Amino acid sequence: MERALCAFALVLALSSAALAERIKDVASVAGVRSNQLVGYGIVVGLAGTGDGNSGLTLQSMQAMVSRFGLVTDVSGLNASNAAAVMVTADLPPFLKPGQTLDITASTMGGASSLRGGTLLMTPLLGADGETYAVAQGNLVVGGLGVQGADQSSLVVNVPTVGRVPRGATVERMVPSSFLETPNLILNLHKGDFTTATNTAEAINGIFGPDVAVPLDANSIRVRAPQDPSQRVSFVSLLENVEVTQAEPPARVIINSRTGTVVIGGNVRVTPAAVTHGSMTVRVNEDFNVDQGQTVVTNGDQTIVADNEPVVTPDTDIEVEEETARAFIFDTGVSLSSLVDAINSVGASASDLVAILEALREAGALRAELVVI
């Protein structure tokens, strides 16, 4: 079997394609994954940037000191130098007890910074509620926060989140069926029937017929050696097999929040004529004031009195309309031609979205329009 694996490795090295991708880049082995861990802990040693009189932190400190035989009341504690944190970590597959992993601590209360703090012993639990690791150590904080006496403040990055490199020790290994099942299942990162078929054909072309069988658009079943050492070597060769991925479906993705439009390379447009133009209306409001006079003659005396002012609105409306610019799409026009035609009329992002939606409603856009 070892000679066969060596022969397969040689064939694999000679059969790589220039535009192909490795299986390890497009798929993963079922069951070989990381697991999320979470725990609740206390960070101490802060320089007055802790939670203060937070009830949760004070209760946690009281419970912690009680483990050492100390009896105290919450009123006798001060959490200005301590902070309640949630500790998270990812437990990689096959990690054994005694090995270490990185952890991240994030504040829960009113602490303004974790700089200089030390995380006290914190059990990290899995989704099943069991303890898989224990974390403790000095936090590394990349952020900085300062505050003046007049309540002015300056915050650089995020000082309320810190990391402890290799700060957790694994206490329990997560069970894995990697060495127990007769077959391996490869799960594609992006399901596609063509890619699944190409993957199975590429594996069979190197390791022999019927070694790999596509199950659906996402999964491929692969026969694997039962001996653990051979299985590891087999997977090492398997994940480096190069596969030609299928071309993605024709899609136009529109981000309605940012105005970003992404047009796939397979998008086509059937014959259609598009007219694009814009109208600008300017309204200027002005007022004409006319105040006449009344002359009254009484004998030799003449009296001149001002009348009430008369205000007459004067509105000036100016309309500017750009000459409509039209462009025609021929049969099966490609992406580059589509982009060039739209750019030539100076369409903005909103105009581009409107044009694409109109083409879809007209049945001329041969693509799926996805709005995210």
Coordinates of C-alpha atoms in Angstrom, one line a residue:
M1 CA 0.0 0.0 0.0
E2 CA 2.9 2.4 0.8
R3 CA 4.4 1.8 -2.7
A4 CA 1.0 2.5 -4.2
L5 CA 0.7 5.8 -2.3
C6 CA 4.2 6.8 -3.5
A7 CA 3.2 6.0 -7.1
F8 CA 0.0 8.0 -6.7
A9 CA 2.1 11.0 -5.4
L10 CA 4.2 10.9 -8.5
V11 CA 1.2 10.8 -10.8
L12 CA -0.3 13.6 -8.8
A13 CA 2.7 15.8 -9.3
L14 CA 2.7 15.2 -13.1
S15 CA -1.0 15.8 -13.6
S16 CA -1.4 19.3 -12.1
A17 CA -3.3 21.7 -14.3
A18 CA -2.4 25.4 -14.7
L19 CA -5.9 26.7 -13.9
A20 CA -7.1 24.0 -11.5
E21 CA -7.5 24.4 -7.8
R22 CA -6.5 22.0 -5.0
I23 CA -9.2 20.1 -3.3
K24 CA -8.1 21.6 0.1
D25 CA -9.0 25.0 -1.4
V26 CA -12.5 24.0 -2.6
A27 CA -13.7 21.4 -0.1
S28 CA -13.2 20.1 3.5
V29 CA -13.3 16.6 5.0
A30 CA -16.6 16.0 6.9
G31 CA -16.1 15.9 10.6
V32 CA -12.7 17.6 10.5
R33 CA -13.6 21.1 11.9
S34 CA -13.0 23.4 14.8
N35 CA -15.3 23.8 17.7
Q36 CA -16.3 27.0 19.5
L37 CA -15.6 27.4 23.2
V38 CA -16.9 30.0 25.6
G39 CA -16.4 30.9 29.2
Y40 CA -17.1 33.6 31.8
G41 CA -14.1 35.0 33.7
I42 CA -12.7 37.9 35.7
V43 CA -9.8 40.2 34.6
V44 CA -7.9 41.8 37.5
G45 CA -5.0 44.2 37.8
L46 CA -6.6 47.1 35.8
A47 CA -5.5 50.6 36.5
G48 CA -8.8 52.0 37.5
T49 CA -10.5 51.1 34.2
G50 CA -12.6 48.3 35.5
D51 CA -16.4 47.9 35.9
G52 CA -16.6 49.9 39.1
N53 CA -19.6 49.1 41.2
S54 CA -21.2 46.7 38.7
G55 CA -23.3 44.2 40.6
L56 CA -22.3 41.3 38.3
T57 CA -18.6 41.9 38.7
L58 CA -18.9 42.3 42.5
Q59 CA -20.9 39.0 42.8
S60 CA -18.3 37.2 40.7
M61 CA -15.5 38.5 42.9
Q62 CA -17.3 37.5 46.0
A63 CA -17.8 33.9 44.6
M64 CA -14.2 33.7 43.6
V65 CA -12.7 34.7 46.9
S66 CA -15.1 32.3 48.7
R67 CA -13.3 29.4 47.0
F68 CA -10.3 30.3 49.1
G69 CA -12.2 30.2 52.4
L70 CA -12.7 33.9 52.6
V71 CA -16.1 35.3 53.7
T72 CA -16.9 38.9 52.6
D73 CA -19.9 41.0 51.7
V74 CA -20.4 42.7 48.3
S75 CA -20.2 46.1 50.0
G76 CA -16.6 45.4 51.0
L77 CA -15.5 44.9 47.4
N78 CA -14.5 47.4 44.8
A79 CA -14.3 46.4 41.1
S80 CA -12.6 49.5 39.7
N81 CA -9.6 47.4 39.0
A82 CA -11.5 44.3 37.8
A83 CA -13.8 43.5 34.8
A84 CA -16.2 40.8 33.9
V85 CA -15.3 39.3 30.5
M86 CA -16.5 36.6 28.1
V87 CA -13.7 34.4 26.9
T88 CA -14.0 32.8 23.5
A89 CA -11.7 30.4 21.6
D90 CA -11.7 28.0 18.7
L91 CA -10.7 24.4 19.4
P92 CA -9.0 23.0 16.3
P93 CA -9.6 19.4 15.3
F94 CA -7.3 16.6 16.7
L95 CA -5.9 18.9 19.4
K96 CA -4.8 16.7 22.4
P97 CA -5.0 17.4 26.2
G98 CA -2.0 19.5 27.2
Q99 CA -1.8 21.5 24.0
T100 CA -2.5 25.2 24.0
L101 CA -4.7 27.6 22.0
D102 CA -5.2 31.3 21.7
I103 CA -8.1 33.0 23.5
T104 CA -10.0 36.3 23.3
A105 CA -11.5 38.2 26.2
S106 CA -14.2 40.8 25.7
T107 CA -15.7 43.1 28.4
M108 CA -19.3 42.6 29.5
G109 CA -19.7 45.6 31.9
G110 CA -18.5 49.2 32.0
A111 CA -14.8 48.6 31.9
S112 CA -13.1 51.2 29.6
S113 CA -9.9 49.2 29.0
L114 CA -8.4 45.8 29.7
R115 CA -4.8 47.0 29.2
G116 CA -2.5 45.5 31.8
G117 CA -5.1 43.0 33.1
T118 CA -4.7 39.4 34.0
L119 CA -7.4 36.8 33.2
L120 CA -8.0 34.5 36.2
M121 CA -8.6 30.8 35.7
T122 CA -11.6 30.4 33.4
P123 CA -13.2 27.1 32.3
L124 CA -14.1 27.1 28.6
L125 CA -17.2 25.1 27.7
G126 CA -18.4 23.5 24.5
A127 CA -21.9 23.4 23.1
D128 CA -22.6 20.3 25.2
G129 CA -21.7 22.2 28.4
E130 CA -18.6 20.2 29.1
T131 CA -15.2 21.8 29.9
Y132 CA -12.7 21.3 27.1
A133 CA -10.0 23.9 28.1
V134 CA -9.0 26.2 30.9
A135 CA -7.8 29.7 30.2
Q136 CA -5.6 32.1 32.2
G137 CA -2.9 34.6 31.5
N138 CA -1.9 38.2 30.8
L139 CA -3.9 40.0 28.2
V140 CA -2.4 41.7 25.2
V141 CA -4.5 44.7 24.2
G142 CA -4.0 46.6 21.0
G143 CA -6.2 49.5 21.8
L144 CA -5.7 52.6 24.0
G145 CA -8.2 54.8 25.8
V146 CA -7.6 58.0 27.8
Q147 CA -10.0 60.4 29.5
G148 CA -9.5 63.9 30.8
A149 CA -10.9 65.7 33.9
D150 CA -13.4 67.5 31.7
Q151 CA -14.8 64.2 30.4
S152 CA -13.0 64.5 27.1
S153 CA -11.7 61.2 25.8
L154 CA -9.6 59.6 23.1
V155 CA -9.9 56.0 22.0
V156 CA -7.5 54.2 19.7
N157 CA -8.6 50.9 18.2
V158 CA -10.6 48.8 20.7
P159 CA -9.1 48.7 24.3
T160 CA -12.0 46.6 25.6
V161 CA -10.9 43.4 23.8
G162 CA -7.7 41.5 24.6
R163 CA -6.0 38.3 23.6
V164 CA -3.9 35.8 25.4
P165 CA -1.6 33.9 23.0
R166 CA -1.6 30.2 24.0
G167 CA -3.6 31.2 27.0
A168 CA -5.7 28.1 27.3
T169 CA -4.7 24.5 27.9
V170 CA -6.8 21.7 26.4
E171 CA -8.2 19.4 29.0
R172 CA -10.4 17.2 26.8
M173 CA -10.2 16.0 23.2
V174 CA -13.2 16.3 20.9
P175 CA -14.2 12.9 19.6
S176 CA -13.8 12.5 15.8
S177 CA -15.0 9.9 13.4
F178 CA -12.1 10.5 11.0
L179 CA -10.4 7.1 11.7
E180 CA -13.5 5.1 12.3
T181 CA -15.6 5.5 9.1
P182 CA -14.8 3.3 6.0
N183 CA -15.3 6.3 3.7
L184 CA -14.4 10.0 3.8
I185 CA -16.9 12.6 2.8
L186 CA -15.7 15.8 1.0
N187 CA -18.0 18.8 1.4
L188 CA -17.6 21.5 -1.2
H189 CA -17.4 25.1 0.1
K190 CA -19.8 26.1 -2.6
G191 CA -22.1 23.5 -3.9
D192 CA -22.2 22.8 -7.6
F193 CA -23.0 19.6 -9.5
T194 CA -20.3 20.2 -12.1
T195 CA -17.6 20.8 -9.5
A196 CA -18.7 17.7 -7.6
T197 CA -18.5 15.6 -10.8
N198 CA -15.1 17.1 -11.7
T199 CA -13.8 16.4 -8.2
A200 CA -14.8 12.8 -8.3
E201 CA -13.3 12.3 -11.8
A202 CA -10.0 14.0 -10.8
I203 CA -9.7 11.6 -7.8
N204 CA -10.6 8.5 -9.8
G205 CA -8.1 9.6 -12.5
I206 CA -5.3 9.4 -9.9
F207 CA -6.3 6.8 -7.4
G208 CA -8.3 4.4 -9.7
P209 CA -11.9 4.0 -10.8
D210 CA -14.8 4.1 -8.3
V211 CA -12.7 5.5 -5.5
A212 CA -14.8 8.7 -5.4
V213 CA -18.5 8.9 -6.0
P214 CA -20.4 12.2 -6.1
L215 CA -23.4 12.1 -3.7
D216 CA -25.0 15.4 -4.5
A217 CA -24.0 19.0 -5.4
N218 CA -22.1 19.4 -2.1
S219 CA -20.6 16.0 -1.2
I220 CA -18.3 13.4 -2.6
R221 CA -17.8 10.0 -1.0
V222 CA -14.2 8.7 -1.1
R223 CA -12.9 5.2 -0.1
A224 CA -10.0 5.5 2.2
P225 CA -7.5 3.1 3.8
Q226 CA -8.5 1.8 7.3
D227 CA -4.9 1.9 8.7
P228 CA -4.5 5.2 10.5
S229 CA -1.1 6.0 9.1
Q230 CA -2.1 5.1 5.6
R231 CA -5.3 7.2 5.9
V232 CA -3.3 10.3 6.9
S233 CA -1.0 9.8 3.9
F234 CA -4.0 9.2 1.7
V235 CA -5.7 12.4 2.8
S236 CA -2.4 14.3 2.3
L237 CA -2.4 13.3 -1.3
L238 CA -6.1 13.7 -1.7
E239 CA -6.2 17.3 -0.7
N240 CA -3.6 18.2 -3.2
V241 CA -5.4 16.8 -6.2
E242 CA -6.2 19.6 -8.5
V243 CA -9.8 20.1 -9.7
T244 CA -11.3 22.4 -12.4
Q245 CA -14.1 24.3 -10.8
A246 CA -17.3 24.9 -12.7
E247 CA -18.1 28.4 -14.0
P248 CA -20.4 30.3 -11.6
P249 CA -24.0 31.0 -12.7
A250 CA -24.8 34.3 -14.4
R251 CA -25.6 36.7 -11.6
V252 CA -25.7 40.5 -11.0
I253 CA -25.2 41.4 -7.4
I254 CA -26.4 44.7 -6.1
N255 CA -25.6 46.0 -2.7
S256 CA -28.5 48.4 -2.0
R257 CA -26.7 50.0 1.0
T258 CA -23.4 50.9 -0.6
G259 CA -24.5 51.1 -4.3
T260 CA -21.9 48.4 -5.2
V261 CA -22.8 46.5 -8.4
V262 CA -20.9 43.2 -9.3
I263 CA -21.6 41.7 -12.7
G264 CA -20.6 38.1 -13.3
G265 CA -18.5 37.1 -16.3
N266 CA -21.3 34.9 -17.7
V267 CA -23.9 37.6 -17.9
R268 CA -25.3 38.1 -21.3
V269 CA -27.8 40.6 -22.8
T270 CA -30.2 39.9 -25.7
P271 CA -30.9 42.6 -28.3
A272 CA -32.2 45.7 -26.6
A273 CA -32.1 49.5 -26.9
V274 CA -31.5 51.6 -23.8
T275 CA -32.1 55.3 -23.5
H276 CA -30.5 57.2 -20.7
G277 CA -30.9 60.9 -19.9
S278 CA -31.6 63.2 -17.0
M279 CA -33.6 66.4 -16.4
T280 CA -32.6 69.3 -14.1
V281 CA -35.2 71.7 -12.8
R282 CA -34.1 74.9 -11.1
V283 CA -36.7 77.1 -9.3
N284 CA -35.7 80.6 -8.2
E285 CA -38.1 82.5 -6.0
D286 CA -38.0 86.3 -5.8
F287 CA -40.5 89.0 -4.6
N288 CA -41.4 92.4 -6.1
V289 CA -42.5 94.9 -3.5
D290 CA -44.6 97.9 -4.6
Q291 CA -45.5 100.6 -2.1
G292 CA -47.6 103.5 -3.6
Q293 CA -48.5 106.8 -2.0
T294 CA -51.8 108.6 -1.4
V295 CA -52.0 112.4 -1.8
V296 CA -54.7 114.2 0.1
T297 CA -55.2 118.0 -0.4
N298 CA -57.1 120.0 2.2
G299 CA -57.2 123.6 1.3
D300 CA -53.7 124.9 1.2
Q301 CA -52.3 121.7 2.9
T302 CA -51.2 118.6 1.1
I303 CA -50.7 115.4 2.9
V304 CA -48.8 112.5 1.4
A305 CA -49.3 109.0 3.0
D306 CA -47.6 105.7 2.2
N307 CA -49.9 102.9 1.2
E308 CA -49.5 99.3 2.5
P309 CA -46.8 97.5 0.6
V310 CA -47.9 95.1 -2.0
V311 CA -45.7 92.0 -2.4
T312 CA -45.9 90.1 -5.7
P313 CA -44.1 86.8 -6.0
D314 CA -41.7 86.5 -9.0
T315 CA -40.9 82.8 -9.8
D316 CA -38.3 81.9 -12.4
I317 CA -38.3 78.2 -13.5
E318 CA -35.4 76.9 -15.6
V319 CA -35.4 73.4 -17.1
E320 CA -32.3 71.7 -18.4
E321 CA -32.7 68.3 -20.0
E322 CA -29.8 66.4 -21.3
T323 CA -30.1 64.9 -24.7
A324 CA -31.2 61.3 -24.3
R325 CA -28.3 59.0 -25.1
A326 CA -29.2 55.6 -26.4
F327 CA -27.1 52.5 -26.9
I328 CA -28.0 49.1 -28.4
F329 CA -27.0 45.7 -27.2
D330 CA -26.5 43.1 -29.9
T331 CA -27.2 39.4 -29.5
G332 CA -25.2 37.7 -26.7
V333 CA -23.3 40.8 -25.8
S334 CA -20.5 40.1 -23.3
L335 CA -19.8 41.6 -19.9
S336 CA -17.0 43.9 -21.2
S337 CA -19.3 45.3 -23.9
L338 CA -22.1 45.8 -21.3
V339 CA -19.8 47.8 -19.0
D340 CA -18.3 49.8 -21.8
A341 CA -21.7 50.8 -23.1
I342 CA -23.0 51.9 -19.7
N343 CA -19.8 53.8 -18.8
S344 CA -19.9 55.6 -22.1
V345 CA -23.1 57.5 -21.1
G346 CA -21.7 58.4 -17.7
A347 CA -24.2 56.4 -15.7
S348 CA -23.9 56.6 -11.9
A349 CA -24.4 53.6 -9.6
S350 CA -28.1 54.3 -9.2
D351 CA -28.5 54.7 -12.9
L352 CA -26.7 51.4 -13.5
V353 CA -29.1 49.7 -11.1
A354 CA -32.1 51.2 -12.9
I355 CA -30.8 50.1 -16.3
L356 CA -30.1 46.6 -15.1
E357 CA -33.6 46.3 -13.5
A358 CA -35.2 47.6 -16.7
L359 CA -33.3 45.1 -18.8
R360 CA -34.4 42.3 -16.5
E361 CA -38.1 43.4 -16.7
A362 CA -37.8 43.5 -20.5
G363 CA -36.4 40.0 -20.5
A364 CA -33.2 41.1 -22.1
L365 CA -30.9 40.4 -19.1
R366 CA -29.8 36.8 -19.1
A367 CA -28.8 36.6 -15.5
E368 CA -30.2 36.4 -12.0
L369 CA -30.5 39.9 -10.3
V370 CA -29.7 39.5 -6.6
V371 CA -30.1 42.5 -4.2
I372 CA -28.3 42.2 -0.9

